[in-house]
XYZ file of N, CA and C in Angstrom:
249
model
N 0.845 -1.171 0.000
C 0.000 0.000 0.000
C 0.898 1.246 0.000
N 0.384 2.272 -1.056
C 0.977 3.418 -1.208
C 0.171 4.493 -0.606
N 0.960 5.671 -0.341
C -0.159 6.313 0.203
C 0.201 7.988 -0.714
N -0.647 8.915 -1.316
C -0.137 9.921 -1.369
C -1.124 10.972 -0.074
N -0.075 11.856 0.184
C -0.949 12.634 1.607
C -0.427 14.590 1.454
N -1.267 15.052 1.972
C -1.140 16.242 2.312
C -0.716 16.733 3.821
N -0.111 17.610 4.053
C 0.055 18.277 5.676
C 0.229 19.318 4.805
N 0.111 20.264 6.427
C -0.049 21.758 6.652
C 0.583 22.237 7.907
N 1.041 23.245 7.473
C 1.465 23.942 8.913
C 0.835 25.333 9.225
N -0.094 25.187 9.916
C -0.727 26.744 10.089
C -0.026 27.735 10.550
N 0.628 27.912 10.939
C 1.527 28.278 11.691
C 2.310 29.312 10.533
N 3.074 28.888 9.787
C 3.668 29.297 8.834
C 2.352 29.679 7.260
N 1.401 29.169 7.468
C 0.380 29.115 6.032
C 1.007 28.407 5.061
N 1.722 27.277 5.171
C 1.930 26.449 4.172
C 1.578 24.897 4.230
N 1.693 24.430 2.816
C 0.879 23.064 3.100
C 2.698 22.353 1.733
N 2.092 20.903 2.229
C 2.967 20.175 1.538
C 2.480 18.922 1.111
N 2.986 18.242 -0.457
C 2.322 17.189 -0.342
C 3.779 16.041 -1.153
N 3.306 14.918 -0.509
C 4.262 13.927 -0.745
C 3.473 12.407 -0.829
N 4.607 11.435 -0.501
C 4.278 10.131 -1.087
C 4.899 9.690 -0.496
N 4.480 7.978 0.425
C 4.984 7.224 1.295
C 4.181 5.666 0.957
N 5.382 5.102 1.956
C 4.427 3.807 2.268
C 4.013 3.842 3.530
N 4.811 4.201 4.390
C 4.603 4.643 5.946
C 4.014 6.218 6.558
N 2.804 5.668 6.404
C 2.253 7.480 6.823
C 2.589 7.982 7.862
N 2.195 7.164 8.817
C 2.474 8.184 10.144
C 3.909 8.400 10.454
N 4.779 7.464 9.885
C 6.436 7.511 10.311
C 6.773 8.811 9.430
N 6.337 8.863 8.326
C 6.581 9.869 7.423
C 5.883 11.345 7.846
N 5.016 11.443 8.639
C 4.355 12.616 9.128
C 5.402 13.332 10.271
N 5.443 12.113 11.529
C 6.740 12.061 12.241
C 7.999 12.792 11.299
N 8.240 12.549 10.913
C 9.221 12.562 10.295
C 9.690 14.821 9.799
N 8.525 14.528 9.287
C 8.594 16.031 9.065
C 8.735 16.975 10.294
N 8.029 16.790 11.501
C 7.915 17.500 12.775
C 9.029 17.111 13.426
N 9.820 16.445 13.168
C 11.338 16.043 13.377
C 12.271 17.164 12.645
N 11.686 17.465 11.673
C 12.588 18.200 10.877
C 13.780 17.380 10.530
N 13.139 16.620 9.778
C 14.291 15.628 9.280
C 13.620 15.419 7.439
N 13.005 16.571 7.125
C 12.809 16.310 5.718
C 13.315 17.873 5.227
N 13.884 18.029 4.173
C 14.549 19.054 3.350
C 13.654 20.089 3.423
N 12.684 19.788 2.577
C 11.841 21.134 2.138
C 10.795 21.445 3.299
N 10.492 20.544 4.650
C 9.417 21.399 5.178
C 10.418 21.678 6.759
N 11.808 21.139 6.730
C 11.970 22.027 8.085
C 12.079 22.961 7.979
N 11.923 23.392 9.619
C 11.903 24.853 10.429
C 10.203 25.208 9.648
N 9.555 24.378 9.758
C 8.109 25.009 9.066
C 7.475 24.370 9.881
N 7.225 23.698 10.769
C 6.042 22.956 11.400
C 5.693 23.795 12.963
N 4.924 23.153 13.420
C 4.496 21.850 13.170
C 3.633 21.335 12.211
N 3.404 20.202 11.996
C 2.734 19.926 10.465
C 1.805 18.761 10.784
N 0.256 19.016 10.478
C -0.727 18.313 10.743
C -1.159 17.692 9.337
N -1.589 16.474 9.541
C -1.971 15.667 8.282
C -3.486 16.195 7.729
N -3.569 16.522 7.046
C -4.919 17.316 6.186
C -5.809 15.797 5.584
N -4.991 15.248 4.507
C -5.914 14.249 4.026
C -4.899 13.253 3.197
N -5.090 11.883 3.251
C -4.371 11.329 2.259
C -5.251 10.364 1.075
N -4.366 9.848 -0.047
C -4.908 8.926 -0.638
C -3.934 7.303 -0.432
N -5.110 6.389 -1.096
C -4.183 5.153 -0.942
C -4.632 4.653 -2.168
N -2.858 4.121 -2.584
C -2.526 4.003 -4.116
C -2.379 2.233 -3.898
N -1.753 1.231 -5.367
C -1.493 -0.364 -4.803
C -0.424 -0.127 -5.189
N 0.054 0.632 -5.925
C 1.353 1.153 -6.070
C 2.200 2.503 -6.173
N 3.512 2.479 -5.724
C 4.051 3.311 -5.402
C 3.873 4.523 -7.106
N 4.015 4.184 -8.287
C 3.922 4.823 -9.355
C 2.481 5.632 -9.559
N 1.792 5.072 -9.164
C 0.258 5.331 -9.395
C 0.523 6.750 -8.259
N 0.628 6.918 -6.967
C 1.039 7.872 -6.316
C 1.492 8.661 -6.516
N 2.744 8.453 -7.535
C 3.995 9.298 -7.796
C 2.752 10.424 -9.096
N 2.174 9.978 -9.866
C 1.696 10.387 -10.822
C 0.496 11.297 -10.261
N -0.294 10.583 -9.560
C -0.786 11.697 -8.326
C -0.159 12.782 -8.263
N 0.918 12.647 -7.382
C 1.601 13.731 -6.774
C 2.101 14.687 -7.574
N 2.511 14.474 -8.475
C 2.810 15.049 -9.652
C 1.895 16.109 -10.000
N 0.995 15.143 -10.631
C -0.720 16.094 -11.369
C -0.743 17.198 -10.135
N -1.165 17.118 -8.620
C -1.324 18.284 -7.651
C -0.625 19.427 -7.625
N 1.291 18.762 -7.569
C 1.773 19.627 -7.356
C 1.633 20.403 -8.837
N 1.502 20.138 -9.887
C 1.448 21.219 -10.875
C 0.283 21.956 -10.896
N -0.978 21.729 -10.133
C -2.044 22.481 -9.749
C -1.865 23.168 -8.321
N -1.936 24.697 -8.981
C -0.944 25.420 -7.686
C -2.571 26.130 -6.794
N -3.711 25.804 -7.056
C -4.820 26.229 -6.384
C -4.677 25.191 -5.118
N -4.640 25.470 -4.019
C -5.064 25.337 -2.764
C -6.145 24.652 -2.263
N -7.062 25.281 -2.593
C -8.560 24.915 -2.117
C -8.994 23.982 -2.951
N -8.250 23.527 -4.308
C -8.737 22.194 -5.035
C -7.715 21.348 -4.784
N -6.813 21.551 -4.232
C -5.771 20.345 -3.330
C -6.542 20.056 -2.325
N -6.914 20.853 -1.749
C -7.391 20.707 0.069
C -8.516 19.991 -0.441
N -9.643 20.157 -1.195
C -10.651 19.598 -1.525
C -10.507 18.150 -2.137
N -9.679 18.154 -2.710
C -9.321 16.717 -3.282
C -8.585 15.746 -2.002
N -7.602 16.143 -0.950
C -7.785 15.331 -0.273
C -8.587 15.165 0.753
N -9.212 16.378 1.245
C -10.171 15.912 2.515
C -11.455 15.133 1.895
N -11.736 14.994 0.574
C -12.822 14.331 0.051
C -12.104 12.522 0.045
N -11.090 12.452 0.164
C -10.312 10.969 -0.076
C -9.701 10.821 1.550
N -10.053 11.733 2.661
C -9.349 11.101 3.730
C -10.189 9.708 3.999
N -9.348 8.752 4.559
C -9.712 7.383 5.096
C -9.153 6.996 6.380
């Protein structure tokens, strides 16, 4: 199981989205500040994810979002797929 997911850090007004197999280690992970692009930005709460059967299918996901730079149809697309 793949997962693609969103977080946010209110705090700062930014959101981030990525791709795992391990969600919550990978959420961890960021509030660790042990990922490149979102330390010194958190704390960072999980917004919404999806679940892929493979890691490619995700990647292509993630992809399509991040080149859609609207907000509120990210946020909408995953809080409509949280599980």
């Amino acid at each position: 199981m793949h997962y693609l997911y969103l977080i946010e850090s209110e705090k700062y007004d930014r959101y981030y989205i990525g791709q795992t197999s391990y969600l919550q280690n990978r959420v961890q992970r960021h509030n660790e500040n042990r990922c490149k692009y979102t330390r010194g930005k958190g704390p960072w709460e999980l917004v919404g994810f999806k679940t892929f059967l493979t890691r490619s299918e995700a990647v292509k996901e993630e992809n399509r979002l991040k080149k859609t730079k609207n907000k509120e149809y990210i946020y909408f697309k995953s809080e409509k797929n949280i599980q």
